[in-house]
CSV table of C-alpha atoms in Angstrom, one decimal:
chain,number,residue,atom,x,y,z
B,1218,UNK,CA,-13.7,14.1,4.6
B,1219,UNK,CA,-12.4,17.1,2.8
B,1220,UNK,CA,-15.0,19.1,0.8
B,1221,UNK,CA,-13.2,18.8,-2.6
B,1222,UNK,CA,-12.5,15.0,-2.4
B,1223,UNK,CA,-14.3,12.7,-4.9
B,1224,UNK,CA,-13.9,9.0,-5.7
B,1225,UNK,CA,-15.1,8.0,-9.1
B,1226,UNK,CA,-14.8,5.7,-12.1
B,1227,UNK,CA,-14.2,6.7,-15.7
B,1228,UNK,CA,-17.2,5.3,-17.6
B,1229,UNK,CA,-15.9,5.4,-21.2
B,1230,UNK,CA,-12.4,5.6,-22.6
B,1231,UNK,CA,-13.4,8.6,-24.7
B,1232,UNK,CA,-14.1,10.5,-21.5
B,1233,UNK,CA,-10.8,9.8,-19.8
B,1234,UNK,CA,-8.5,12.7,-19.2
B,1235,UNK,CA,-4.8,12.3,-20.1
B,1236,UNK,CA,-3.8,11.8,-16.5
B,1237,UNK,CA,-6.4,9.1,-16.0
B,1238,UNK,CA,-5.2,7.3,-19.1
B,1239,UNK,CA,-1.6,7.5,-17.9
B,1240,UNK,CA,-2.5,6.1,-14.5
B,1241,UNK,CA,-5.0,3.6,-15.7
B,1242,UNK,CA,-2.5,2.1,-18.1
B,1243,UNK,CA,0.2,1.8,-15.4
B,1244,UNK,CA,1.3,-1.5,-13.9
B,1245,UNK,CA,3.4,-2.9,-11.2
B,1246,UNK,CA,7.2,-3.3,-11.7
B,1247,UNK,CA,7.0,-7.1,-11.5
B,1248,UNK,CA,5.7,-7.0,-15.1
B,1249,UNK,CA,9.0,-5.3,-16.2
B,1250,UNK,CA,10.6,-8.6,-17.4
B,1251,UNK,CA,7.6,-9.3,-19.6
B,1252,UNK,CA,6.6,-5.9,-20.9
B,1253,UNK,CA,9.6,-3.7,-20.5
B,1254,UNK,CA,10.1,-0.4,-18.6
B,1255,UNK,CA,7.3,1.7,-17.3
B,1256,UNK,CA,6.8,3.8,-20.5
B,1257,UNK,CA,6.7,0.7,-22.7
B,1258,UNK,CA,4.2,-1.1,-20.3
B,1259,UNK,CA,2.0,2.0,-20.3
B,1260,UNK,CA,2.1,2.1,-24.1
B,1261,UNK,CA,1.1,-1.5,-24.4
B,1262,UNK,CA,-1.6,-1.4,-21.8
B,1263,UNK,CA,-3.2,1.9,-22.8
B,1264,UNK,CA,-5.2,0.5,-25.6
B,1265,UNK,CA,-6.8,-2.2,-23.3
B,1266,UNK,CA,-7.6,-0.3,-20.1
B,1267,UNK,CA,-10.7,-1.9,-18.4
B,1268,UNK,CA,-12.2,1.3,-16.8
B,1269,UNK,CA,-14.6,-0.8,-14.8
B,1270,UNK,CA,-11.7,-2.1,-12.7
B,1271,UNK,CA,-10.2,1.2,-11.7
B,1272,UNK,CA,-11.2,3.7,-9.1
B,1273,UNK,CA,-9.8,7.2,-9.0
B,1274,UNK,CA,-9.7,9.8,-6.2
B,1275,UNK,CA,-9.3,13.5,-6.8
B,1276,UNK,CA,-8.8,16.5,-4.6
B,1277,UNK,CA,-10.1,19.8,-5.8
B,1278,UNK,CA,-10.3,18.6,-9.4
B,1279,UNK,CA,-6.7,17.1,-9.4
B,1280,UNK,CA,-6.3,13.3,-9.6
B,1281,UNK,CA,-4.6,12.3,-6.3
B,1282,UNK,CA,-4.6,8.5,-6.7
B,1283,UNK,CA,-6.1,5.4,-8.0
B,1284,UNK,CA,-6.9,1.8,-7.2
B,1285,UNK,CA,-6.8,-1.1,-9.7
B,1286,UNK,CA,-8.6,-4.4,-9.0
B,1287,UNK,CA,-9.8,-7.8,-10.3
B,1288,UNK,CA,-13.4,-8.8,-10.0
B,1289,UNK,CA,-14.9,-11.9,-11.4
B,1290,UNK,CA,-11.7,-12.8,-13.3
B,1291,UNK,CA,-11.4,-9.4,-15.0
B,1292,UNK,CA,-8.6,-7.0,-14.2
B,1293,UNK,CA,-7.6,-3.5,-15.1
B,1294,UNK,CA,-6.0,-4.4,-18.4
B,1295,UNK,CA,-7.0,-6.4,-21.5
B,1296,UNK,CA,-3.6,-7.2,-23.2
B,1297,UNK,CA,-3.8,-9.5,-26.1
B,1298,UNK,CA,-1.3,-11.8,-27.8
B,1299,UNK,CA,-1.6,-9.6,-30.9
B,1300,UNK,CA,-0.4,-6.6,-28.9
B,1301,UNK,CA,2.7,-8.5,-27.7
B,1302,UNK,CA,3.4,-9.8,-31.2
B,1303,UNK,CA,3.2,-6.3,-32.7
B,1304,UNK,CA,5.5,-4.9,-30.0
B,1305,UNK,CA,8.1,-7.8,-29.6
B,1306,UNK,CA,7.7,-10.0,-32.7
B,1307,UNK,CA,6.3,-13.5,-32.9
B,1308,UNK,CA,9.1,-15.5,-31.1
B,1309,UNK,CA,9.4,-13.2,-28.2
B,1310,UNK,CA,5.6,-12.7,-27.9
B,1311,UNK,CA,5.1,-16.5,-27.5
B,1312,UNK,CA,7.0,-16.8,-24.2
B,1313,UNK,CA,5.9,-13.4,-23.0
B,1314,UNK,CA,2.2,-14.3,-23.6
B,1315,UNK,CA,2.5,-17.6,-21.7
B,1316,UNK,CA,4.1,-15.9,-18.7
B,1317,UNK,CA,1.7,-13.0,-18.8
B,1318,UNK,CA,-1.2,-15.4,-18.8
B,1319,UNK,CA,0.3,-17.2,-15.8
B,1320,UNK,CA,0.7,-14.0,-13.9
B,1321,UNK,CA,-2.9,-13.0,-14.7
B,1322,UNK,CA,-4.3,-16.4,-13.6
B,1323,UNK,CA,-2.7,-15.8,-10.2
B,1324,UNK,CA,-5.0,-12.8,-9.7
B,1325,UNK,CA,-8.1,-14.0,-11.6
B,1326,UNK,CA,-8.5,-16.9,-9.2
B,1327,UNK,CA,-9.8,-14.6,-6.5
B,1328,UNK,CA,-13.4,-13.3,-6.3
B,1329,UNK,CA,-12.0,-9.8,-5.8
B,1330,UNK,CA,-8.4,-8.8,-5.6
B,1331,UNK,CA,-6.7,-5.5,-4.9
B,1332,UNK,CA,-4.2,-5.3,-7.6
B,1333,UNK,CA,-2.7,-1.9,-7.0
B,1334,UNK,CA,-3.3,1.3,-4.9
B,1335,UNK,CA,-1.3,4.4,-5.4
B,1336,UNK,CA,-1.7,7.8,-3.8
B,1337,UNK,CA,0.4,10.7,-5.2
B,1338,UNK,CA,3.1,11.7,-2.7
B,1339,UNK,CA,1.7,15.3,-2.6
B,1340,UNK,CA,-1.6,13.9,-1.3
B,1341,UNK,CA,-0.4,11.3,1.3
B,1342,UNK,CA,-1.3,11.3,5.0
B,1343,UNK,CA,-4.8,12.7,4.3
B,1344,UNK,CA,-6.8,9.5,4.5
B,1345,UNK,CA,-7.3,9.3,0.7
B,1346,UNK,CA,-6.0,5.7,0.5
B,1347,UNK,CA,-8.6,4.7,3.1
B,1348,UNK,CA,-11.4,6.5,1.2
B,1349,UNK,CA,-10.4,4.7,-2.0
B,1350,UNK,CA,-10.4,1.4,-0.2
B,1351,UNK,CA,-13.8,2.1,1.5
B,1352,UNK,CA,-15.3,2.9,-1.9
B,1353,UNK,CA,-13.8,-0.3,-3.4
B,1354,UNK,CA,-15.3,-2.4,-0.6
B,1355,UNK,CA,-18.7,-0.7,-1.0
B,1356,UNK,CA,-18.6,-1.4,-4.7
B,1357,UNK,CA,-17.8,-5.1,-4.0
B,1358,UNK,CA,-20.6,-5.3,-1.5
B,1359,UNK,CA,-23.0,-3.8,-4.0
B,1360,UNK,CA,-22.1,-6.5,-6.4
B,1361,UNK,CA,-22.6,-9.3,-3.9
B,1362,UNK,CA,-19.0,-10.2,-3.4
B,1363,UNK,CA,-18.4,-12.0,-0.1
B,1364,UNK,CA,-14.6,-12.0,0.0
B,1365,UNK,CA,-11.8,-9.7,-1.0
B,1366,UNK,CA,-8.1,-10.5,-1.1
B,1367,UNK,CA,-4.9,-8.4,-1.2
B,1368,UNK,CA,-1.2,-8.8,-0.7
B,1369,UNK,CA,1.3,-6.5,1.1
B,1370,UNK,CA,4.8,-6.6,-0.2
B,1371,UNK,CA,7.7,-6.3,2.2
B,1372,UNK,CA,7.6,-5.3,5.8
B,1373,UNK,CA,4.9,-2.6,5.7
B,1374,UNK,CA,3.2,-2.3,9.1
B,1375,UNK,CA,1.4,0.9,8.1
B,1376,UNK,CA,-0.3,-0.7,5.2
B,1377,UNK,CA,-1.2,-3.8,7.2
B,1378,UNK,CA,-2.7,-1.6,10.0
B,1379,UNK,CA,-4.8,0.2,7.4
B,1380,UNK,CA,-6.1,-3.0,5.9
B,1381,UNK,CA,-6.7,-4.5,9.4
B,1382,UNK,CA,-8.7,-1.4,10.4
B,1383,UNK,CA,-10.9,-2.1,7.3
B,1384,UNK,CA,-11.6,-5.7,8.4
B,1385,UNK,CA,-8.8,-7.5,6.6
B,1386,UNK,CA,-7.0,-10.4,8.4
B,1387,UNK,CA,-3.7,-12.0,7.7
B,1388,UNK,CA,-4.2,-15.3,6.0
B,1389,UNK,CA,-0.5,-16.1,5.3
B,1390,UNK,CA,3.0,-14.7,5.4
B,1391,UNK,CA,5.6,-16.1,3.1
B,1392,UNK,CA,9.0,-15.4,1.6
B,1393,UNK,CA,9.4,-15.8,-2.1
B,1394,UNK,CA,12.3,-18.1,-3.1
B,1395,UNK,CA,13.7,-15.9,-5.8
B,1396,UNK,CA,15.7,-12.7,-5.9
B,1397,UNK,CA,15.5,-10.3,-8.8
B,1398,UNK,CA,16.3,-6.6,-9.3
B,1399,UNK,CA,12.8,-5.9,-10.6
B,1400,UNK,CA,11.2,-7.5,-7.5
B,1401,UNK,CA,11.5,-4.9,-4.8
B,1402,UNK,CA,10.9,-7.3,-1.9
B,1403,UNK,CA,10.6,-11.0,-1.3
B,1404,UNK,CA,8.2,-10.8,1.7
B,1405,UNK,CA,4.5,-11.2,0.9
B,1406,UNK,CA,1.6,-11.0,3.4
B,1407,UNK,CA,-1.8,-12.3,2.1
B,1408,UNK,CA,-4.8,-10.6,3.7
B,1409,UNK,CA,-8.5,-11.4,3.3
B,1410,UNK,CA,-11.8,-9.8,4.3
B,1411,UNK,CA,-15.1,-11.7,4.4
B,1412,UNK,CA,-18.5,-10.2,4.9
């Protein structure tokens, strides 16, 4: 482990640096049809970041990556119907809210779920993703969680190998029946770790 590498959580929104707010309020592209392009999603999600469900990693004081997760039904964002209504209007907010709740239910059904892990390109190939994952798994174990789930999009043998090295096993592989420009791949591999 490099001397200047630290994994951490932001304890209070008021203590978050601008880069942490930007990353903490980011979301996967599959939410684009519901919440709009990346800058609009970040704007909507920024006021409801759940800092307890985000881990960061920094190298020599610079944020190098982050991990968002669900635990006990709570994820990294707390988006309300009022937020959608203010952004999109009442009629549009109704269907967006229903679909958003459906998407969120999908992740809330797991004891612990790895929602997103991103390492800045400048810091890749240094083992930082593994360090973030190890810290996440340690955090789950401290909280008495006995199972963690994650999904790998597309054909990504490097990611699957990393997760396997940390004790995850393939539960199921499937191909999604829909094709959409905002969905970067249709292949999905569900992996689980029990301890």
